[in-house]
Amino acid sequence: MKRVIAWSFLLLLSLNTSAARPQGLRFAADGTFRIVQFTDTHLDPQTPERQAEAEKTFARIDRIIRTEHPDLLVFTGDVVTGSPAAGMWQRLLDTLSRRGVPYCVVLGNHDAEQDLSRREIARMVVSAPGSLNTLDAAGELADVELTVGGSASERVAAALYCLDSHDYSTVEGVEGYGW
């Protein structure tokens, strides 16, 4: 009985999250697929100067999305690196959701060095509309394989791998950040 309940819960959860997920990624009829990558945005509200830089970054992100009309956005680490981080993450996710472009986030080595854990960040990211991220068994952002369908068929035409090296080295005797 427990197994039936667990499978039922997982089925309902997958149906609920799939409804919020964007449709599959596809090449356009002209054979194009445009990706915009943002890395090391270092959004940080800690001081007026850093907040002003964050404002410029938000304006730049919004302008690039409006100008480039991407099919996919990818954030590759050190996205929000200052406290309080929740407001910055929420503002970023709201901006992305408003633009309606699917996106994937890979955390960097500095993203959890403030007042949110990797799990807390992950819950925010996966719950936002447009996110292609999922959670791993530890409740963090899972590594993601994104497939892109062909323009005229269901066949996979490209695959993108979004892999996280995590924060710190896990090799005994090797200090410092992961790689």
Short mmCIF file of N, CA, C and O in Angstrom, two decimals, residues 10-147:
data_model
loop_
_atom_site.label_atom_id
_atom_site.label_comp_id
_atom_site.label_asym_id
_atom_site.label_seq_id
_atom_site.Cartn_x
_atom_site.Cartn_y
_atom_site.Cartn_z
N LEU A 10 4.20 10.57 -6.60
CA LEU A 10 5.18 10.94 -7.62
C LEU A 10 4.50 11.27 -8.94
O LEU A 10 4.89 12.21 -9.65
N LEU A 11 3.47 10.51 -9.32
CA LEU A 11 2.75 10.78 -10.55
C LEU A 11 2.06 12.14 -10.48
O LEU A 11 2.16 12.94 -11.41
N LEU A 12 1.39 12.42 -9.37
CA LEU A 12 0.73 13.72 -9.21
C LEU A 12 1.75 14.86 -9.23
O LEU A 12 1.52 15.90 -9.84
N LEU A 13 2.88 14.66 -8.55
CA LEU A 13 3.92 15.67 -8.53
C LEU A 13 4.45 15.93 -9.94
O LEU A 13 4.61 17.07 -10.36
N SER A 14 4.68 14.88 -10.71
CA SER A 14 5.19 15.07 -12.07
C SER A 14 4.16 15.74 -12.96
O SER A 14 4.51 16.57 -13.80
N LEU A 15 2.90 15.42 -12.78
CA LEU A 15 1.87 16.09 -13.58
C LEU A 15 1.78 17.56 -13.21
O LEU A 15 1.67 18.43 -14.07
N ASN A 16 1.89 17.86 -11.91
CA ASN A 16 1.82 19.24 -11.45
C ASN A 16 3.00 20.06 -11.95
O ASN A 16 2.85 21.16 -12.44
N THR A 17 4.23 19.51 -11.86
CA THR A 17 5.39 20.27 -12.28
C THR A 17 5.49 20.33 -13.79
O THR A 17 5.95 21.32 -14.33
N SER A 18 5.02 19.32 -14.51
CA SER A 18 5.11 19.37 -15.97
C SER A 18 4.18 20.43 -16.54
O SER A 18 4.46 21.01 -17.57
N ALA A 19 3.08 20.71 -15.86
CA ALA A 19 2.17 21.75 -16.34
C ALA A 19 2.82 23.12 -16.27
O ALA A 19 2.54 23.99 -17.08
N ALA A 20 3.72 23.32 -15.30
CA ALA A 20 4.39 24.60 -15.15
C ALA A 20 5.63 24.71 -16.02
O ALA A 20 6.20 25.76 -16.17
N ARG A 21 6.09 23.60 -16.58
CA ARG A 21 7.31 23.58 -17.37
C ARG A 21 7.01 24.00 -18.80
O ARG A 21 5.96 23.69 -19.36
N PRO A 22 7.98 24.67 -19.43
CA PRO A 22 7.79 25.05 -20.83
C PRO A 22 7.76 23.83 -21.73
O PRO A 22 8.25 22.76 -21.36
N GLN A 23 7.16 24.00 -22.89
CA GLN A 23 7.14 22.93 -23.87
C GLN A 23 8.56 22.64 -24.31
O GLN A 23 9.47 23.41 -24.08
N GLY A 24 8.74 21.52 -25.03
CA GLY A 24 10.07 21.12 -25.46
C GLY A 24 10.79 22.18 -26.28
O GLY A 24 10.18 22.97 -26.98
N LEU A 25 12.11 22.15 -26.16
CA LEU A 25 12.94 23.07 -26.92
C LEU A 25 13.05 22.56 -28.35
O LEU A 25 13.19 21.36 -28.59
N ARG A 26 12.98 23.47 -29.34
CA ARG A 26 13.03 23.09 -30.75
C ARG A 26 13.81 24.12 -31.57
O ARG A 26 13.76 25.31 -31.27
N PHE A 27 14.46 23.64 -32.61
CA PHE A 27 15.04 24.55 -33.59
C PHE A 27 13.89 25.22 -34.33
O PHE A 27 12.84 24.61 -34.55
N ALA A 28 14.09 26.46 -34.74
CA ALA A 28 13.08 27.19 -35.51
C ALA A 28 13.04 26.64 -36.94
O ALA A 28 13.93 25.89 -37.37
N ALA A 29 12.02 27.01 -37.67
CA ALA A 29 11.86 26.56 -39.06
C ALA A 29 13.07 26.92 -39.92
O ALA A 29 13.41 26.20 -40.85
N ASP A 30 13.74 28.03 -39.59
CA ASP A 30 14.92 28.44 -40.36
C ASP A 30 16.20 27.75 -39.88
O ASP A 30 17.30 28.08 -40.32
N GLY A 31 16.07 26.79 -38.95
CA GLY A 31 17.22 26.02 -38.48
C GLY A 31 18.01 26.66 -37.36
O GLY A 31 19.06 26.17 -36.99
N THR A 32 17.50 27.74 -36.79
CA THR A 32 18.24 28.42 -35.72
C THR A 32 17.71 28.02 -34.35
O THR A 32 16.55 27.65 -34.19
N PHE A 33 18.59 28.14 -33.38
CA PHE A 33 18.24 27.97 -31.97
C PHE A 33 19.19 28.89 -31.20
O PHE A 33 20.39 28.68 -31.17
N ARG A 34 18.65 29.94 -30.63
CA ARG A 34 19.46 30.99 -30.01
C ARG A 34 19.52 30.80 -28.50
O ARG A 34 18.50 30.77 -27.83
N ILE A 35 20.75 30.72 -27.99
CA ILE A 35 21.00 30.59 -26.55
C ILE A 35 21.69 31.85 -26.06
O ILE A 35 22.65 32.31 -26.68
N VAL A 36 21.19 32.40 -24.95
CA VAL A 36 21.89 33.50 -24.29
C VAL A 36 22.38 32.95 -22.95
O VAL A 36 21.61 32.38 -22.18
N GLN A 37 23.68 33.11 -22.71
CA GLN A 37 24.29 32.66 -21.48
C GLN A 37 24.70 33.86 -20.64
O GLN A 37 25.32 34.80 -21.14
N PHE A 38 24.34 33.80 -19.36
CA PHE A 38 24.78 34.81 -18.40
C PHE A 38 25.63 34.10 -17.35
O PHE A 38 25.21 33.08 -16.81
N THR A 39 26.79 34.62 -17.07
CA THR A 39 27.63 34.04 -16.04
C THR A 39 28.22 35.13 -15.17
O THR A 39 28.41 36.26 -15.62
N ASP A 40 28.44 34.80 -13.91
CA ASP A 40 29.05 35.73 -12.97
C ASP A 40 28.34 37.07 -12.91
O ASP A 40 28.98 38.12 -12.92
N THR A 41 27.01 37.03 -12.79
CA THR A 41 26.27 38.28 -12.64
C THR A 41 26.50 38.91 -11.27
O THR A 41 26.38 40.12 -11.11
N HIS A 42 26.81 38.11 -10.27
CA HIS A 42 27.13 38.58 -8.91
C HIS A 42 26.13 39.62 -8.41
O HIS A 42 26.51 40.69 -7.93
N LEU A 43 24.84 39.31 -8.53
CA LEU A 43 23.80 40.20 -8.01
C LEU A 43 23.94 40.27 -6.49
O LEU A 43 23.99 39.24 -5.81
N ASP A 44 24.03 41.49 -5.96
CA ASP A 44 24.37 41.66 -4.55
C ASP A 44 23.75 42.96 -4.03
O ASP A 44 24.12 44.04 -4.47
N PRO A 45 22.83 42.85 -3.06
CA PRO A 45 22.18 44.06 -2.53
C PRO A 45 22.83 44.63 -1.28
O PRO A 45 22.27 45.50 -0.63
N GLN A 46 24.03 44.18 -0.92
CA GLN A 46 24.60 44.52 0.39
C GLN A 46 24.94 45.99 0.58
O GLN A 46 24.87 46.48 1.71
N THR A 47 25.34 46.69 -0.45
CA THR A 47 25.69 48.10 -0.31
C THR A 47 24.98 48.89 -1.41
O THR A 47 24.58 48.30 -2.43
N PRO A 48 24.85 50.18 -1.26
CA PRO A 48 24.23 50.98 -2.33
C PRO A 48 24.96 50.84 -3.67
O PRO A 48 24.33 50.79 -4.73
N GLU A 49 26.28 50.74 -3.63
CA GLU A 49 27.06 50.59 -4.86
C GLU A 49 26.76 49.25 -5.53
O GLU A 49 26.57 49.18 -6.75
N ARG A 50 26.73 48.18 -4.74
CA ARG A 50 26.43 46.86 -5.30
C ARG A 50 24.99 46.78 -5.78
O ARG A 50 24.69 46.13 -6.78
N GLN A 51 24.08 47.41 -5.07
CA GLN A 51 22.68 47.44 -5.49
C GLN A 51 22.56 48.17 -6.82
O GLN A 51 21.82 47.74 -7.71
N ALA A 52 23.30 49.27 -6.99
CA ALA A 52 23.29 50.01 -8.25
C ALA A 52 23.83 49.14 -9.39
O ALA A 52 23.28 49.15 -10.51
N GLU A 53 24.87 48.36 -9.12
CA GLU A 53 25.40 47.44 -10.14
C GLU A 53 24.37 46.36 -10.48
O GLU A 53 24.20 45.99 -11.64
N ALA A 54 23.66 45.88 -9.46
CA ALA A 54 22.61 44.88 -9.70
C ALA A 54 21.51 45.45 -10.58
O ALA A 54 21.01 44.77 -11.49
N GLU A 55 21.15 46.70 -10.33
CA GLU A 55 20.12 47.35 -11.16
C GLU A 55 20.56 47.42 -12.61
O GLU A 55 19.78 47.16 -13.53
N LYS A 56 21.83 47.75 -12.85
CA LYS A 56 22.37 47.78 -14.21
C LYS A 56 22.32 46.38 -14.83
O LYS A 56 21.99 46.23 -16.01
N THR A 57 22.64 45.37 -14.04
CA THR A 57 22.63 44.00 -14.54
C THR A 57 21.22 43.57 -14.90
O THR A 57 21.00 42.96 -15.95
N PHE A 58 20.24 43.87 -14.04
CA PHE A 58 18.85 43.53 -14.37
C PHE A 58 18.41 44.21 -15.66
O PHE A 58 17.76 43.60 -16.51
N ALA A 59 18.75 45.48 -15.81
CA ALA A 59 18.39 46.21 -17.04
C ALA A 59 19.07 45.58 -18.26
O ALA A 59 18.45 45.43 -19.32
N ARG A 60 20.31 45.18 -18.11
CA ARG A 60 21.06 44.55 -19.20
C ARG A 60 20.44 43.20 -19.57
O ARG A 60 20.26 42.90 -20.75
N ILE A 61 20.11 42.40 -18.57
CA ILE A 61 19.49 41.09 -18.83
C ILE A 61 18.19 41.29 -19.59
O ILE A 61 17.93 40.63 -20.61
N ASP A 62 17.36 42.21 -19.11
CA ASP A 62 16.07 42.46 -19.75
C ASP A 62 16.26 42.95 -21.20
O ASP A 62 15.59 42.49 -22.12
N ARG A 63 17.21 43.86 -21.40
CA ARG A 63 17.47 44.39 -22.75
C ARG A 63 17.96 43.30 -23.69
O ARG A 63 17.53 43.20 -24.84
N ILE A 64 18.86 42.45 -23.20
CA ILE A 64 19.39 41.37 -24.04
C ILE A 64 18.28 40.41 -24.43
O ILE A 64 18.20 39.98 -25.59
N ILE A 65 17.42 40.06 -23.49
CA ILE A 65 16.32 39.15 -23.81
C ILE A 65 15.39 39.78 -24.85
O ILE A 65 15.00 39.14 -25.83
N ARG A 66 15.05 41.05 -24.66
CA ARG A 66 14.17 41.74 -25.63
C ARG A 66 14.82 41.87 -27.00
O ARG A 66 14.16 41.75 -28.02
N THR A 67 16.12 42.12 -27.03
CA THR A 67 16.83 42.34 -28.29
C THR A 67 17.13 41.04 -29.03
O THR A 67 16.95 40.95 -30.25
N GLU A 68 17.59 40.05 -28.33
CA GLU A 68 18.06 38.81 -28.96
C GLU A 68 16.98 37.77 -29.21
O GLU A 68 17.17 36.87 -30.01
N HIS A 69 15.86 37.85 -28.52
CA HIS A 69 14.77 36.88 -28.66
C HIS A 69 15.30 35.44 -28.56
O HIS A 69 15.12 34.63 -29.47
N PRO A 70 15.95 35.11 -27.44
CA PRO A 70 16.54 33.77 -27.33
C PRO A 70 15.49 32.68 -27.18
O PRO A 70 14.36 32.93 -26.74
N ASP A 71 15.89 31.48 -27.53
CA ASP A 71 15.06 30.29 -27.33
C ASP A 71 15.33 29.68 -25.96
O ASP A 71 14.52 28.90 -25.46
N LEU A 72 16.48 30.00 -25.39
CA LEU A 72 16.90 29.44 -24.11
C LEU A 72 17.85 30.41 -23.42
O LEU A 72 18.72 31.00 -24.07
N LEU A 73 17.70 30.54 -22.10
CA LEU A 73 18.63 31.28 -21.26
C LEU A 73 19.35 30.30 -20.35
O LEU A 73 18.72 29.38 -19.81
N VAL A 74 20.65 30.48 -20.18
CA VAL A 74 21.41 29.62 -19.29
C VAL A 74 22.24 30.51 -18.37
O VAL A 74 22.99 31.37 -18.84
N PHE A 75 22.08 30.31 -17.07
CA PHE A 75 22.86 31.02 -16.08
C PHE A 75 23.90 30.05 -15.55
O PHE A 75 23.55 28.98 -15.03
N THR A 76 25.18 30.41 -15.68
CA THR A 76 26.25 29.48 -15.34
C THR A 76 27.10 29.99 -14.18
O THR A 76 28.28 30.25 -14.33
N GLY A 77 26.48 30.12 -13.05
CA GLY A 77 27.21 30.31 -11.81
C GLY A 77 27.43 31.73 -11.34
O GLY A 77 27.45 32.68 -12.11
N ASP A 78 27.56 31.83 -10.02
CA ASP A 78 27.76 33.09 -9.32
C ASP A 78 26.70 34.10 -9.75
O ASP A 78 26.98 35.21 -10.17
N VAL A 79 25.46 33.67 -9.59
CA VAL A 79 24.31 34.47 -10.02
C VAL A 79 23.99 35.51 -8.95
O VAL A 79 24.05 36.71 -9.22
N VAL A 80 23.63 35.07 -7.75
CA VAL A 80 23.35 35.97 -6.63
C VAL A 80 24.37 35.65 -5.55
O VAL A 80 24.43 34.53 -5.05
N THR A 81 25.18 36.65 -5.20
CA THR A 81 26.29 36.37 -4.30
C THR A 81 26.31 37.26 -3.06
O THR A 81 27.31 37.31 -2.36
N GLY A 82 25.22 37.96 -2.79
CA GLY A 82 25.17 38.81 -1.60
C GLY A 82 23.85 38.67 -0.86
O GLY A 82 22.85 38.26 -1.42
N SER A 83 23.89 39.03 0.41
CA SER A 83 22.71 38.95 1.27
C SER A 83 21.99 40.29 1.34
O SER A 83 22.65 41.33 1.28
N PRO A 84 20.70 40.28 1.52
CA PRO A 84 19.80 39.13 1.52
C PRO A 84 19.56 38.64 0.10
O PRO A 84 19.18 39.40 -0.79
N ALA A 85 19.80 37.36 -0.11
CA ALA A 85 19.79 36.78 -1.45
C ALA A 85 18.39 36.48 -1.97
O ALA A 85 18.16 36.52 -3.18
N ALA A 86 17.45 36.16 -1.11
CA ALA A 86 16.12 35.74 -1.56
C ALA A 86 15.46 36.79 -2.45
O ALA A 86 14.86 36.46 -3.48
N GLY A 87 15.57 38.06 -2.07
CA GLY A 87 14.97 39.12 -2.87
C GLY A 87 15.58 39.23 -4.26
O GLY A 87 14.88 39.44 -5.25
N MET A 88 16.89 39.07 -4.34
CA MET A 88 17.57 39.13 -5.64
C MET A 88 17.17 37.94 -6.51
O MET A 88 16.91 38.10 -7.70
N TRP A 89 17.15 36.74 -5.92
CA TRP A 89 16.74 35.56 -6.68
C TRP A 89 15.30 35.73 -7.17
O TRP A 89 15.00 35.47 -8.33
N GLN A 90 14.42 36.19 -6.29
CA GLN A 90 13.01 36.33 -6.67
C GLN A 90 12.87 37.36 -7.79
O GLN A 90 12.11 37.16 -8.74
N ARG A 91 13.58 38.45 -7.68
CA ARG A 91 13.51 39.47 -8.73
C ARG A 91 14.00 38.92 -10.07
O ARG A 91 13.40 39.16 -11.10
N LEU A 92 15.11 38.17 -10.04
CA LEU A 92 15.62 37.58 -11.27
C LEU A 92 14.62 36.59 -11.87
O LEU A 92 14.30 36.65 -13.06
N LEU A 93 14.09 35.71 -11.03
CA LEU A 93 13.15 34.70 -11.52
C LEU A 93 11.86 35.34 -12.03
O LEU A 93 11.30 34.90 -13.05
N ASP A 94 11.40 36.40 -11.38
CA ASP A 94 10.22 37.13 -11.87
C ASP A 94 10.50 37.76 -13.23
O ASP A 94 9.66 37.74 -14.12
N THR A 95 11.69 38.34 -13.39
CA THR A 95 12.08 38.93 -14.68
C THR A 95 12.07 37.87 -15.78
O THR A 95 11.53 38.10 -16.87
N LEU A 96 12.65 36.72 -15.50
CA LEU A 96 12.71 35.65 -16.49
C LEU A 96 11.32 35.13 -16.81
O LEU A 96 10.98 34.90 -17.98
N SER A 97 10.50 34.93 -15.79
CA SER A 97 9.14 34.43 -16.00
C SER A 97 8.31 35.41 -16.84
O SER A 97 7.56 34.99 -17.72
N ARG A 98 8.48 36.68 -16.58
CA ARG A 98 7.76 37.70 -17.34
C ARG A 98 8.12 37.67 -18.82
O ARG A 98 7.28 37.90 -19.67
N ARG A 99 9.36 37.38 -19.13
CA ARG A 99 9.83 37.33 -20.52
C ARG A 99 9.41 36.03 -21.22
O ARG A 99 9.43 35.96 -22.43
N GLY A 100 9.06 35.00 -20.46
CA GLY A 100 8.54 33.77 -21.05
C GLY A 100 9.54 32.92 -21.80
O GLY A 100 9.17 32.11 -22.64
N VAL A 101 10.82 33.08 -21.51
CA VAL A 101 11.86 32.29 -22.17
C VAL A 101 12.29 31.18 -21.22
O VAL A 101 12.61 31.45 -20.06
N PRO A 102 12.31 29.92 -21.67
CA PRO A 102 12.78 28.85 -20.79
C PRO A 102 14.23 29.08 -20.38
O PRO A 102 15.02 29.64 -21.15
N TYR A 103 14.57 28.64 -19.17
CA TYR A 103 15.93 28.87 -18.68
C TYR A 103 16.38 27.73 -17.78
O TYR A 103 15.58 26.96 -17.26
N CYS A 104 17.69 27.67 -17.62
CA CYS A 104 18.32 26.70 -16.74
C CYS A 104 19.38 27.43 -15.92
O CYS A 104 20.07 28.31 -16.45
N VAL A 105 19.49 27.08 -14.65
CA VAL A 105 20.47 27.70 -13.76
C VAL A 105 21.44 26.62 -13.27
O VAL A 105 21.01 25.56 -12.81
N VAL A 106 22.73 26.91 -13.38
CA VAL A 106 23.77 26.09 -12.77
C VAL A 106 24.45 27.00 -11.75
O VAL A 106 24.87 28.10 -12.09
N LEU A 107 24.50 26.55 -10.51
CA LEU A 107 25.09 27.39 -9.46
C LEU A 107 26.61 27.41 -9.57
O LEU A 107 27.23 26.48 -10.07
N GLY A 108 27.19 28.49 -9.06
CA GLY A 108 28.64 28.63 -9.02
C GLY A 108 29.17 28.43 -7.62
O GLY A 108 28.42 28.12 -6.69
N ASN A 109 30.46 28.64 -7.46
CA ASN A 109 31.07 28.40 -6.16
C ASN A 109 30.73 29.48 -5.13
O ASN A 109 30.96 29.28 -3.95
N HIS A 110 30.18 30.61 -5.55
CA HIS A 110 29.86 31.67 -4.58
C HIS A 110 28.36 31.80 -4.28
O HIS A 110 27.98 32.56 -3.41
N ASP A 111 27.50 31.09 -5.00
CA ASP A 111 26.05 31.28 -4.84
C ASP A 111 25.53 30.94 -3.44
O ASP A 111 24.58 31.54 -2.99
N ALA A 112 26.14 29.99 -2.77
CA ALA A 112 25.66 29.61 -1.43
C ALA A 112 26.53 30.17 -0.32
O ALA A 112 26.47 29.72 0.81
N GLU A 113 27.32 31.19 -0.63
CA GLU A 113 28.17 31.81 0.39
C GLU A 113 27.50 33.04 1.01
O GLU A 113 28.16 33.98 1.40
N GLN A 114 26.20 33.01 1.06
CA GLN A 114 25.47 34.11 1.69
C GLN A 114 24.39 33.50 2.57
O GLN A 114 24.65 32.50 3.18
N ASP A 115 23.21 34.04 2.61
CA ASP A 115 22.21 33.60 3.59
C ASP A 115 21.23 32.54 3.09
O ASP A 115 20.28 32.22 3.78
N LEU A 116 21.45 31.98 1.89
CA LEU A 116 20.61 30.88 1.38
C LEU A 116 21.48 29.67 1.08
O LEU A 116 22.57 29.81 0.51
N SER A 117 20.99 28.51 1.43
CA SER A 117 21.72 27.28 1.11
C SER A 117 21.44 26.89 -0.34
O SER A 117 20.52 27.41 -0.98
N ARG A 118 22.21 25.96 -0.86
CA ARG A 118 21.99 25.46 -2.22
C ARG A 118 20.58 24.86 -2.34
O ARG A 118 19.94 25.00 -3.36
N ARG A 119 20.11 24.21 -1.30
CA ARG A 119 18.75 23.64 -1.32
C ARG A 119 17.68 24.73 -1.39
O ARG A 119 16.70 24.61 -2.10
N GLU A 120 17.86 25.78 -0.61
CA GLU A 120 16.88 26.88 -0.61
C GLU A 120 16.85 27.56 -1.98
O GLU A 120 15.78 27.87 -2.50
N ILE A 121 18.02 27.79 -2.55
CA ILE A 121 18.09 28.37 -3.90
C ILE A 121 17.41 27.45 -4.89
O ILE A 121 16.61 27.89 -5.73
N ALA A 122 17.69 26.17 -4.80
CA ALA A 122 17.12 25.18 -5.74
C ALA A 122 15.59 25.19 -5.69
O ALA A 122 14.93 25.16 -6.73
N ARG A 123 15.03 25.24 -4.49
CA ARG A 123 13.56 25.25 -4.37
C ARG A 123 12.98 26.48 -5.05
O ARG A 123 11.93 26.40 -5.70
N MET A 124 13.63 27.62 -4.91
CA MET A 124 13.15 28.83 -5.57
C MET A 124 13.21 28.67 -7.09
O MET A 124 12.26 28.99 -7.80
N VAL A 125 14.34 28.18 -7.59
CA VAL A 125 14.54 28.07 -9.04
C VAL A 125 13.56 27.09 -9.66
O VAL A 125 12.91 27.41 -10.67
N VAL A 126 13.42 25.90 -9.10
CA VAL A 126 12.55 24.90 -9.74
C VAL A 126 11.07 25.26 -9.66
O VAL A 126 10.28 24.80 -10.47
N SER A 127 10.70 26.11 -8.70
CA SER A 127 9.29 26.46 -8.57
C SER A 127 8.88 27.62 -9.47
O SER A 127 7.69 27.90 -9.61
N ALA A 128 9.84 28.27 -10.10
CA ALA A 128 9.53 29.43 -10.94
C ALA A 128 9.10 29.00 -12.34
O ALA A 128 9.66 28.07 -12.90
N PRO A 129 8.10 29.68 -12.91
CA PRO A 129 7.67 29.38 -14.27
C PRO A 129 8.83 29.57 -15.26
O PRO A 129 9.60 30.50 -15.14
N GLY A 130 8.95 28.64 -16.19
CA GLY A 130 9.98 28.72 -17.22
C GLY A 130 11.25 27.97 -16.89
O GLY A 130 12.10 27.76 -17.75
N SER A 131 11.39 27.55 -15.62
CA SER A 131 12.60 26.85 -15.21
C SER A 131 12.63 25.44 -15.80
O SER A 131 11.64 24.71 -15.75
N LEU A 132 13.78 25.06 -16.34
CA LEU A 132 13.98 23.70 -16.84
C LEU A 132 14.75 22.86 -15.82
O LEU A 132 15.09 21.72 -16.10
N ASN A 133 15.01 23.43 -14.66
CA ASN A 133 15.75 22.73 -13.63
C ASN A 133 14.88 21.72 -12.89
O ASN A 133 13.66 21.87 -12.85
N THR A 134 15.53 20.74 -12.31
CA THR A 134 14.90 19.76 -11.43
C THR A 134 15.79 19.61 -10.19
O THR A 134 16.92 20.08 -10.18
N LEU A 135 15.24 18.97 -9.18
CA LEU A 135 16.00 18.71 -7.96
C LEU A 135 16.64 17.34 -8.01
O LEU A 135 16.08 16.40 -8.56
N ASP A 136 17.82 17.22 -7.42
CA ASP A 136 18.45 15.91 -7.29
C ASP A 136 18.01 15.28 -5.96
O ASP A 136 17.20 15.85 -5.22
N ALA A 137 18.55 14.13 -5.64
CA ALA A 137 18.15 13.41 -4.43
C ALA A 137 18.47 14.20 -3.16
O ALA A 137 17.80 14.02 -2.14
N ALA A 138 19.45 15.07 -3.20
CA ALA A 138 19.81 15.87 -2.03
C ALA A 138 19.00 17.15 -1.92
O ALA A 138 19.17 17.93 -1.00
N GLY A 139 18.10 17.39 -2.90
CA GLY A 139 17.28 18.59 -2.88
C GLY A 139 17.97 19.81 -3.48
O GLY A 139 17.51 20.94 -3.32
N GLU A 140 19.09 19.59 -4.16
CA GLU A 140 19.80 20.67 -4.84
C GLU A 140 19.47 20.63 -6.32
O GLU A 140 18.78 19.71 -6.79
N LEU A 141 19.96 21.61 -7.07
CA LEU A 141 19.72 21.60 -8.51
C LEU A 141 20.47 20.42 -9.13
O LEU A 141 21.66 20.25 -8.92
N ALA A 142 19.73 19.61 -9.86
CA ALA A 142 20.31 18.44 -10.51
C ALA A 142 21.06 18.86 -11.77
O ALA A 142 20.74 19.88 -12.38
N ASP A 143 22.06 18.07 -12.16
CA ASP A 143 22.64 18.24 -13.47
C ASP A 143 21.53 17.99 -14.48
O ASP A 143 20.68 17.12 -14.26
N VAL A 144 21.52 18.75 -15.57
CA VAL A 144 20.41 18.67 -16.52
C VAL A 144 20.92 18.42 -17.93
O VAL A 144 21.90 19.05 -18.35
N GLU A 145 20.27 17.52 -18.62
CA GLU A 145 20.50 17.33 -20.06
C GLU A 145 19.29 17.91 -20.77
O GLU A 145 18.17 17.43 -20.59
N LEU A 146 19.52 18.96 -21.54
CA LEU A 146 18.44 19.59 -22.29
C LEU A 146 18.54 19.13 -23.74
O LEU A 146 19.60 19.28 -24.36
N THR A 147 17.47 18.57 -24.26
CA THR A 147 17.48 18.17 -25.65
C THR A 147 16.69 19.17 -26.48
O THR A 147 15.70 19.74 -26.01
#
